[in-house]
XYZ file of C-alpha atoms in Angstrom:
270
model
C 0.122 -0.049 -0.244
C 2.773 2.624 1.082
C 4.954 1.609 -2.270
C 1.705 1.879 -4.445
C 0.956 5.502 -2.472
C 4.439 6.826 -3.248
C 4.056 5.451 -6.882
C 0.802 7.771 -7.377
C 2.455 11.155 -5.307
C 5.234 10.741 -7.815
C 3.106 10.383 -11.191
C 1.100 13.089 -9.842
C 3.854 15.391 -9.326
C 5.234 14.540 -12.532
C 2.497 15.764 -14.133
C 1.306 18.397 -12.472
C 4.894 20.299 -12.980
C 4.354 20.012 -16.801
C 0.135 20.623 -16.849
C 0.934 24.182 -18.568
C -0.017 22.861 -22.119
C 2.201 23.628 -24.993
C 4.895 24.416 -23.733
C 8.602 24.019 -25.861
C 10.890 23.396 -23.208
C 13.832 24.511 -24.600
C 15.346 26.023 -21.291
C 16.457 24.879 -18.106
C 18.835 22.616 -16.905
C 18.859 18.859 -18.538
C 16.124 20.244 -21.504
C 16.739 19.099 -24.399
C 15.931 21.452 -27.760
C 12.551 21.083 -29.420
C 11.082 19.067 -26.905
C 7.384 19.835 -26.274
C 4.685 19.346 -23.972
C 1.212 18.679 -25.562
C -1.125 21.736 -25.205
C -3.714 22.814 -27.627
C -6.500 25.785 -28.047
C -9.726 23.940 -26.569
C -12.866 23.823 -28.230
C -15.480 26.396 -27.388
C -19.460 25.749 -28.667
C -18.349 23.061 -31.026
C -15.328 24.510 -32.818
C -12.481 22.171 -33.806
C -9.444 22.311 -31.499
C -6.203 23.794 -32.819
C -2.453 22.782 -32.525
C -1.198 25.267 -34.988
C -0.435 28.018 -32.181
C 1.704 25.529 -30.473
C 4.562 25.293 -32.809
C 4.222 20.883 -32.876
C 1.795 20.727 -35.614
C 4.186 19.623 -38.464
C 6.019 16.924 -36.463
C 2.832 15.686 -35.166
C 1.404 15.677 -38.353
C 4.858 14.339 -39.872
C 4.795 11.250 -37.691
C 0.971 10.182 -38.132
C 0.169 11.354 -34.646
C -3.290 11.657 -33.562
C -5.226 14.244 -31.652
C -8.513 14.342 -33.059
C -10.302 12.072 -35.559
C -12.540 12.895 -38.810
C -13.841 16.598 -37.608
C -16.629 15.968 -39.849
C -18.085 13.290 -38.085
C -19.920 13.661 -35.041
C -17.865 11.241 -33.345
C -15.778 10.614 -30.264
C -13.083 8.526 -29.031
C -12.770 7.860 -25.361
C -9.121 7.049 -23.717
C -8.321 6.583 -20.361
C -4.511 6.840 -18.674
C -4.015 4.242 -16.179
C -0.740 5.212 -14.276
C -1.635 3.537 -11.218
C -4.832 2.300 -9.640
C -6.853 4.777 -7.157
C -9.755 2.033 -7.059
C -12.180 3.466 -10.161
C -11.308 1.754 -12.332
C -13.574 -1.407 -12.101
C -16.644 0.742 -11.972
C -15.586 2.433 -14.951
C -15.610 -1.000 -17.014
C -18.885 -1.252 -15.515
C -19.938 1.855 -17.171
C -18.738 1.429 -20.322
C -19.812 -2.295 -20.504
C -23.585 -1.019 -19.691
C -23.700 1.991 -22.158
C -21.693 -0.164 -24.951
C -19.013 2.159 -25.176
C -15.411 0.935 -26.403
C -12.257 2.783 -24.921
C -8.493 2.885 -24.932
C -6.712 2.382 -21.960
C -2.919 3.414 -21.532
C -1.365 1.286 -18.796
C 2.402 1.929 -17.623
C 4.677 -1.190 -16.192
C 3.674 -0.538 -12.875
C 0.025 -1.138 -13.470
C -0.184 -4.379 -15.624
C 2.702 -5.701 -12.514
C 0.043 -4.888 -9.983
C -3.366 -4.936 -11.528
C -3.286 -7.983 -13.837
C -6.347 -8.558 -13.582
C -8.085 -5.296 -14.929
C -5.626 -4.939 -17.852
C -7.149 -8.737 -18.794
C -10.718 -7.462 -18.254
C -9.941 -4.196 -20.280
C -8.925 -6.161 -23.607
C -11.935 -9.485 -22.670
C -14.194 -6.729 -22.605
C -13.187 -5.441 -26.210
C -11.160 -2.390 -25.241
C -8.144 -1.025 -26.674
C -4.685 -1.562 -24.119
C -2.222 1.001 -24.831
C 1.139 1.531 -24.003
C 2.170 4.391 -21.446
C 5.808 3.237 -20.919
C 7.403 0.885 -18.077
C 8.727 3.909 -15.763
C 6.852 6.542 -17.069
C 10.036 8.590 -17.778
C 10.228 11.524 -19.927
C 11.047 9.895 -23.142
C 12.633 12.720 -24.932
C 16.096 12.123 -22.702
C 15.959 8.112 -23.555
C 18.279 7.223 -26.801
C 16.252 5.116 -28.965
C 17.013 1.867 -27.335
C 16.015 2.658 -23.840
C 12.574 3.859 -25.917
C 12.391 0.463 -27.079
C 12.794 -1.055 -23.670
C 10.353 0.995 -22.083
C 7.739 0.341 -24.637
C 8.948 -3.293 -25.129
C 8.473 -4.221 -21.235
C 4.999 -2.948 -21.096
C 4.216 -5.004 -24.372
C 5.861 -8.512 -23.283
C 3.991 -8.049 -19.722
C 1.034 -7.676 -21.171
C 0.763 -9.719 -23.990
C -0.419 -13.057 -22.058
C -2.984 -10.607 -20.892
C -4.493 -8.980 -23.443
C -4.154 -12.611 -25.777
C -4.159 -12.100 -29.668
C -4.927 -7.641 -29.209
C -1.903 -5.914 -30.715
C -0.550 -3.164 -28.595
C 0.006 -0.307 -31.233
C -1.014 2.604 -29.654
C 1.572 5.225 -27.770
C 0.340 7.907 -25.405
C 3.877 9.172 -24.450
C 4.255 10.011 -20.657
C 3.038 13.380 -18.869
C 2.586 14.171 -22.992
C 6.144 15.178 -23.697
C 7.484 14.615 -26.669
C 9.806 15.721 -30.045
C 11.023 14.174 -33.427
C 13.138 11.612 -31.867
C 10.080 10.208 -29.524
C 7.762 10.257 -32.368
C 10.424 8.947 -34.305
C 11.414 6.266 -32.846
C 8.011 4.991 -31.614
C 6.740 4.872 -34.911
C 9.395 2.621 -36.276
C 8.762 0.301 -33.404
C 4.715 0.151 -34.885
C 3.087 2.576 -32.380
C 0.708 5.157 -32.988
C 1.098 8.181 -30.697
C -2.280 9.050 -29.494
C -2.560 12.629 -27.604
C -6.134 14.220 -27.138
C -8.112 16.992 -28.178
C -10.871 17.037 -24.756
C -8.967 17.002 -21.255
C -9.319 18.915 -18.211
C -7.447 18.976 -14.798
C -8.828 15.777 -13.389
C -5.650 13.908 -12.272
C -5.245 15.459 -8.695
C -6.523 12.969 -6.180
C -6.521 15.763 -3.734
C -8.559 18.421 -5.573
C -11.799 16.187 -6.720
C -14.888 18.985 -7.550
C -17.700 16.359 -7.666
C -19.076 14.784 -10.748
C -21.235 17.656 -12.079
C -18.113 19.596 -12.616
C -16.299 17.041 -14.043
C -19.590 16.456 -16.289
C -19.378 20.118 -17.274
C -16.050 20.308 -18.090
C -16.278 17.464 -20.660
C -19.263 18.467 -21.993
C -18.378 22.064 -22.780
C -15.427 20.975 -24.815
C -17.240 18.420 -27.300
C -16.837 18.484 -31.032
C -17.099 16.148 -34.063
C -14.068 13.709 -33.937
C -12.502 14.294 -30.168
C -10.368 12.067 -28.545
C -10.988 12.301 -24.846
C -8.556 12.083 -22.378
C -9.835 10.989 -18.752
C -7.435 9.808 -15.575
C -8.812 6.494 -14.296
C -7.376 7.741 -10.379
C -10.487 10.655 -10.655
C -13.337 9.880 -8.350
C -15.000 12.488 -10.539
C -14.606 10.994 -13.874
C -15.788 7.486 -12.640
C -18.766 9.126 -10.738
C -19.589 11.526 -14.092
C -18.862 8.924 -16.862
C -22.461 7.620 -17.559
C -24.257 11.077 -17.021
C -21.442 12.259 -20.202
C -22.306 9.336 -22.169
C -25.745 10.116 -21.801
C -25.325 13.763 -22.663
C -22.844 13.215 -25.627
C -25.506 10.659 -27.165
C -28.045 13.065 -26.713
C -26.126 15.674 -28.689
C -25.812 13.228 -31.700
C -22.605 12.059 -30.955
C -21.446 8.446 -31.370
C -18.456 6.689 -29.319
C -15.956 4.918 -31.637
C -13.082 2.934 -31.191
C -9.450 3.837 -31.849
C -9.176 1.276 -34.601
C -12.146 2.181 -36.388
C -10.407 5.616 -36.728
C -7.091 4.268 -38.096
C -8.916 1.459 -40.427
C -10.260 4.125 -42.609
C -8.351 5.731 -45.208
C -5.900 8.655 -43.760
C -7.924 11.541 -42.303
C -8.094 14.586 -44.100
C -6.548 17.561 -42.688
C -8.627 19.466 -40.057
C -7.542 23.078 -40.402
C-alpha cells in the first residue's frame, strides 16, 4: 500500500509540473531542444481545437500522430490514462459495459504488474490496451534503445493478458515528446495518441464532484474528439455515465481508435 501511494504521488507531481500545455521545453538544466509538452486551443461551442499555435503541428503530422479524428463526423474516441490504480477502474469498466462504449486504456509497467486482472478485463471486454511506458519517464531524454526497452517491457508483460490484441497505440508519458520520440516509436510500430478534450482531473486531492467533471467535458465536445480522462479521478468515475448519455443526446457516437485507423487517411482538419 505504501509503495503504491508513493508511486501515485510521484506520477501526480510529474504531471502537475508539466500541465501548462503547449510549452516548448528549450530552457533549463537538462532540457533538450525542440521538446514539447502537448497542449491545444480548446474547443468552444463545438469549434475544432487547434495545435497550430503550439509549434509542434508539423511533427505531429509528419509522424501520423493523432490528436483528433474525423472532424466532419460527430464521433468521439474515449481514452483513459492508467498510470496507477486508485480504485475506480472497475466502476469505469462497469459503466462502459452497460453503455456499450469502447475505450482505450494506456497503462504503465506498474499498472500491468499490480493489476493484471484489470488489464485482462479491459481486453476481454473489447477495449484497447495502449502503452504508456514501463516507468513513466520523459522519453525525450532517452536513446532509441531505451525507448524500445520502455515500450517492449509493457508489451511483453501485457501480452499474456490481452491475448491476440496487438499493442500498437502509445501515449507518451506526461505528454512530453519531440521528433525523436515520435520517430522512434513509429519505427517500433506505434501510433502516438494525444487528445483534443482534457481538463485537470488527475489531482486526486482536488476532486470537485461529478457535476464539475461532467460540465468540463461536455463544454468541450466537438466532432472527432479524442477524449483524455484519468482513471484515478473519482469525479470521472461518477460522471462517466452522464457524460456518455449527454454526448449521445447531442448526436455523438462513441467509436474505437481501431475504427479511426482502419479508414483511409483522415483529411486535414484546419
